[in-house]
mmCIF file of C-alpha atoms in Angstrom:
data_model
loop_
_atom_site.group_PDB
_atom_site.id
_atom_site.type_symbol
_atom_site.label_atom_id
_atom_site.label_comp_id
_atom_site.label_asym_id
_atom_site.label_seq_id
_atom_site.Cartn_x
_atom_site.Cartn_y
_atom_site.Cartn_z
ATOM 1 C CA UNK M 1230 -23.980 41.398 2.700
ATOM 2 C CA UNK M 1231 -24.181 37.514 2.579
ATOM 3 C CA UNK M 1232 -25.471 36.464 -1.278
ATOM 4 C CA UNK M 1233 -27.468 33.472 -0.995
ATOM 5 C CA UNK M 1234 -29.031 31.585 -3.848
ATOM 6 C CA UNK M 1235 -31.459 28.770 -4.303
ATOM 7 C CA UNK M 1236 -31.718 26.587 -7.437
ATOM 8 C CA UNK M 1237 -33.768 23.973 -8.570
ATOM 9 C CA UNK M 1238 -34.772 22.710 -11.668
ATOM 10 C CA UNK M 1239 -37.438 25.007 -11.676
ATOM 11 C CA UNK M 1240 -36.324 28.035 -9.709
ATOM 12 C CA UNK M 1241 -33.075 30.210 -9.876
ATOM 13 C CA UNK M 1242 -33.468 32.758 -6.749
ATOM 14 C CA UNK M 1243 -30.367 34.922 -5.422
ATOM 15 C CA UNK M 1244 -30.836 37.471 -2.534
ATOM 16 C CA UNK M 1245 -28.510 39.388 -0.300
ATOM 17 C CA UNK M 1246 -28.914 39.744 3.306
ATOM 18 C CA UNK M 1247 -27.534 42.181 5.815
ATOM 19 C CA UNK M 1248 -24.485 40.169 7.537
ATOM 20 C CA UNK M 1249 -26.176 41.013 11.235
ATOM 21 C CA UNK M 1250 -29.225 39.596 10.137
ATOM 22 C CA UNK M 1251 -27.726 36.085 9.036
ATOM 23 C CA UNK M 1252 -26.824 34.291 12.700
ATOM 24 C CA UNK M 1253 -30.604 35.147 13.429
ATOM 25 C CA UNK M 1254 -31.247 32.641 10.051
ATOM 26 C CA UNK M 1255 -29.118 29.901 11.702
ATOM 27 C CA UNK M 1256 -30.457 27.186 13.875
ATOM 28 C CA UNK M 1257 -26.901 26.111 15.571
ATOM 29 C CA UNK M 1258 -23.990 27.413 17.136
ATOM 30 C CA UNK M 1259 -20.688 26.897 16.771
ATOM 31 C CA UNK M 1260 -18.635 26.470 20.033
ATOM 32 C CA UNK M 1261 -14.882 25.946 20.060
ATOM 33 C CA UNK M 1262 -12.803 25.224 22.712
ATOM 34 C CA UNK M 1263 -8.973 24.159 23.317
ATOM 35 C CA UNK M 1264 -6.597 22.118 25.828
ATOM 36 C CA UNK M 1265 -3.019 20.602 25.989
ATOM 37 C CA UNK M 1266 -1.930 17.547 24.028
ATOM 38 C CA UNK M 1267 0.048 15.143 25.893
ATOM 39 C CA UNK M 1268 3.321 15.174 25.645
ATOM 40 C CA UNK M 1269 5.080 12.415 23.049
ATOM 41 C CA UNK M 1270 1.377 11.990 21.179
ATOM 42 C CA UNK M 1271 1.561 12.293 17.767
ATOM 43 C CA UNK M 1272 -1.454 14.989 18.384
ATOM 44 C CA UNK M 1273 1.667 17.021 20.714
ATOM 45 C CA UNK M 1274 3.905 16.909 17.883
ATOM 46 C CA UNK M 1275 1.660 18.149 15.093
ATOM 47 C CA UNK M 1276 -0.662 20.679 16.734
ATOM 48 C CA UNK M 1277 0.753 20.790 20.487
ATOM 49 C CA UNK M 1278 -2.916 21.536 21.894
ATOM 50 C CA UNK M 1279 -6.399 19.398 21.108
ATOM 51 C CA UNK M 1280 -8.980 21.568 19.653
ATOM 52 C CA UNK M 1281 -12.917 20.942 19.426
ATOM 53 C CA UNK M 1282 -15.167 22.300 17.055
ATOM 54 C CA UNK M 1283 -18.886 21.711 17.742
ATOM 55 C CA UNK M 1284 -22.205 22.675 16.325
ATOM 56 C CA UNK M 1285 -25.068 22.528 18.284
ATOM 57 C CA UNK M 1286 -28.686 22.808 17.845
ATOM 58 C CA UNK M 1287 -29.737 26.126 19.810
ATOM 59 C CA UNK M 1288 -33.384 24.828 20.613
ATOM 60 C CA UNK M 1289 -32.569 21.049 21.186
ATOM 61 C CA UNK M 1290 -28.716 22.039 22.666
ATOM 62 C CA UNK M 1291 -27.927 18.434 20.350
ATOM 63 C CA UNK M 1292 -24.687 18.115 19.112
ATOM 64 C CA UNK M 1293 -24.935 18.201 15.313
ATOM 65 C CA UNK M 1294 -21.669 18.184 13.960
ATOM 66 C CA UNK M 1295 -17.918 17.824 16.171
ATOM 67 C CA UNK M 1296 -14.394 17.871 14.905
ATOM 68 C CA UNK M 1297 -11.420 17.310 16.698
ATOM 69 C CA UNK M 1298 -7.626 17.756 16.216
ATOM 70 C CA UNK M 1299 -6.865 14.194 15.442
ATOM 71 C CA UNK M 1300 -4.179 12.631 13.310
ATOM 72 C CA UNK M 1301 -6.561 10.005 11.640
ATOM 73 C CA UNK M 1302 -9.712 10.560 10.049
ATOM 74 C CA UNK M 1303 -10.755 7.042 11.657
ATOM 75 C CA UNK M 1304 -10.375 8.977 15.257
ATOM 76 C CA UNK M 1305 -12.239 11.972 14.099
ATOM 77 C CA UNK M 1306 -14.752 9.974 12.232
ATOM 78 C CA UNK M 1307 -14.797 7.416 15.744
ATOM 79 C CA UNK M 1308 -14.955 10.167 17.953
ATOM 80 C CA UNK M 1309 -17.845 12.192 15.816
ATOM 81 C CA UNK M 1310 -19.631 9.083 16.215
ATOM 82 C CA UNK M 1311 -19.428 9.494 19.933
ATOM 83 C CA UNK M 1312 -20.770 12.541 20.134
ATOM 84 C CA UNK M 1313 -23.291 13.721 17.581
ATOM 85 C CA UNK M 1314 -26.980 13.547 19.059
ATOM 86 C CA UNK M 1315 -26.262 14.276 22.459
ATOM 87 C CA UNK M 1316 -27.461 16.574 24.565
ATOM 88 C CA UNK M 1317 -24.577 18.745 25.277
ATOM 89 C CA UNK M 1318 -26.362 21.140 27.934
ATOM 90 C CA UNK M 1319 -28.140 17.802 29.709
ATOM 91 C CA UNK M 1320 -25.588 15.031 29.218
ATOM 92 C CA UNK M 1321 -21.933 16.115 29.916
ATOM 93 C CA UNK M 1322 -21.367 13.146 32.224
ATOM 94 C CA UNK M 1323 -22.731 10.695 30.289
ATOM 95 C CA UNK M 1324 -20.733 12.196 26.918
ATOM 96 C CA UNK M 1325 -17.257 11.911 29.413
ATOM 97 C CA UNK M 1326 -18.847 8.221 30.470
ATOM 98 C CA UNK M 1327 -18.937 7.620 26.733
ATOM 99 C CA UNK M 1328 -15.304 8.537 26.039
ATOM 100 C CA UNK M 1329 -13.677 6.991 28.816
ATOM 101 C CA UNK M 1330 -15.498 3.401 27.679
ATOM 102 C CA UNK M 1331 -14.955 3.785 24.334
ATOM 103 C CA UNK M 1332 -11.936 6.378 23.470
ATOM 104 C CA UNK M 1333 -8.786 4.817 24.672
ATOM 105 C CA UNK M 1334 -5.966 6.881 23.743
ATOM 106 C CA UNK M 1335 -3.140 9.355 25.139
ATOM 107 C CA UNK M 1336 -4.834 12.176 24.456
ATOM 108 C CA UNK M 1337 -8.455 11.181 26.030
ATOM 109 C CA UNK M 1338 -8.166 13.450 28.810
ATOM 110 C CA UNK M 1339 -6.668 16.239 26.505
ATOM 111 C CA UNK M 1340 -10.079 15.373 24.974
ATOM 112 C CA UNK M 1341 -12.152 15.617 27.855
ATOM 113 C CA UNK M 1342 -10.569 18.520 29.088
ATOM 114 C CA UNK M 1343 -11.647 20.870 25.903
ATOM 115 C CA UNK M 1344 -14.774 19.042 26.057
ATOM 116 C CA UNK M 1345 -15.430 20.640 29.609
ATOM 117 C CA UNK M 1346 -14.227 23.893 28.534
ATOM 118 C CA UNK M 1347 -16.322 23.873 25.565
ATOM 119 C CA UNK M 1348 -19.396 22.852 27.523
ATOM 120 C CA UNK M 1349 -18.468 25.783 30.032
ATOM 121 C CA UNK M 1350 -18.379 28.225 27.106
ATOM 122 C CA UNK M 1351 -21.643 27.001 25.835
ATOM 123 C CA UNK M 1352 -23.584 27.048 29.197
ATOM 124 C CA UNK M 1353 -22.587 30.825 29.955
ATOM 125 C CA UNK M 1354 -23.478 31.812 26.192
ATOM 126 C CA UNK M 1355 -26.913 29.986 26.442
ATOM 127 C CA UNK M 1356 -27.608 31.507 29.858
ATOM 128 C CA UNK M 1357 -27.034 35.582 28.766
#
């Protein structure tokens, strides 16, 4: 059971619902997907792959949220801005477009890369 509770100043409201009843509640999914860091990169060092995290909007397919594996919070913050509000079912090219221009790093293809294999995940889960 998932307890959920609502409060305002003038209601207090907890409920419980049945765990296999909650992802039906939820308007996004969350679709993660991994690749190699290059060698040398700091991002190699520390986590030796990249990982993405993304949530998307089920109806729309927009990105609403993305986190990445990066050292910096400027990068993740950078590369969030990047991303959220696209299309990710529509607009893989012009997302990969976007990060060549604008993401210049060692580890943009690792970034790409995941970003493909996300993308992959989230086309065969969408088309079931």
């Amino acid at each position: 059971m998932l307890t959920t509770k609502i409060h305002t100043d003038k209601i207090n409201v907890q409920f419980k619902i049945p765990i296999d009843e909650v992802s039906f509640l939820l308007d996004t999914i969350l679709v993660t997907a991994y690749s190699k860091a290059p060698q040398g990169s700091a991002m190699y060092e520390r986590f030796k792959h990249a990982g993405l995290v993304m949530e998307i909007d089920k109806e729309t397919h927009r990105i609403v949220d993305v986190e990445f594996t990066f050292i910096t919070s400027l990068a993740s913050s950078y590369f969030s801005k990047l991303l959220v509000g696209s299309n990710f079912h529509d607009e893989l090219d012009e997302i990969i477009e976007r990060i060549k221009k604008n993401f210049i790093a060692p580890s943009q293809q690792s970034v790409i890369v995941a970003l493909k294999n996300a993308h992959q995940r989230y086309c065969d889960e969408i088309e079931k």
